[in-house]
Amino acid sequence: MQAHLKQIQRVNAKVNAIVTLVPEDQLMAQALAADEATAKGNSKGPLHGLPVGVKDLHATKGIRTTFGSPLYAENIRISIA
């Protein structure tokens, strides 16, 4: 996760690929939980723990989703129907 975050920090200002980045402490906690689950044999499949970027056109619970528009600059879904 740290390597992914460093790469995002290095290039995102140029490419603007990550519109909303979840706070680092939250991402690191999720990575640690995935590592611990895998170590205990509780892997959820071959992609378990893989960092994934969600396209800003898909509403994501608790994360700002702008749909690429300034009209939705502060849009944060509290639930997904």
Phi, psi and omega in degrees: 000319180299320179296320178296316181295321177296319179294318177300314180298323183290320189246345189296328179299330180277322188254343179050045181279328180257107182283315180231121179254125176298144180306141185303319181297325177291317179296319180294323177295320178294321178295317179297317179299319178294319178298316181294319178298317179295318179297330179272002180084016182255037179294143180261016178132177186293341180258004181302124179093354180288125177297137183228133173264131180262128180301140184290005176263357181247118179300132183232123183305125175080001182237137179302131178231113186264349184054026179071019184230137176297339177298334182249025185303332182247020184282114175232118180283135176264344175207160177243123182282000000 
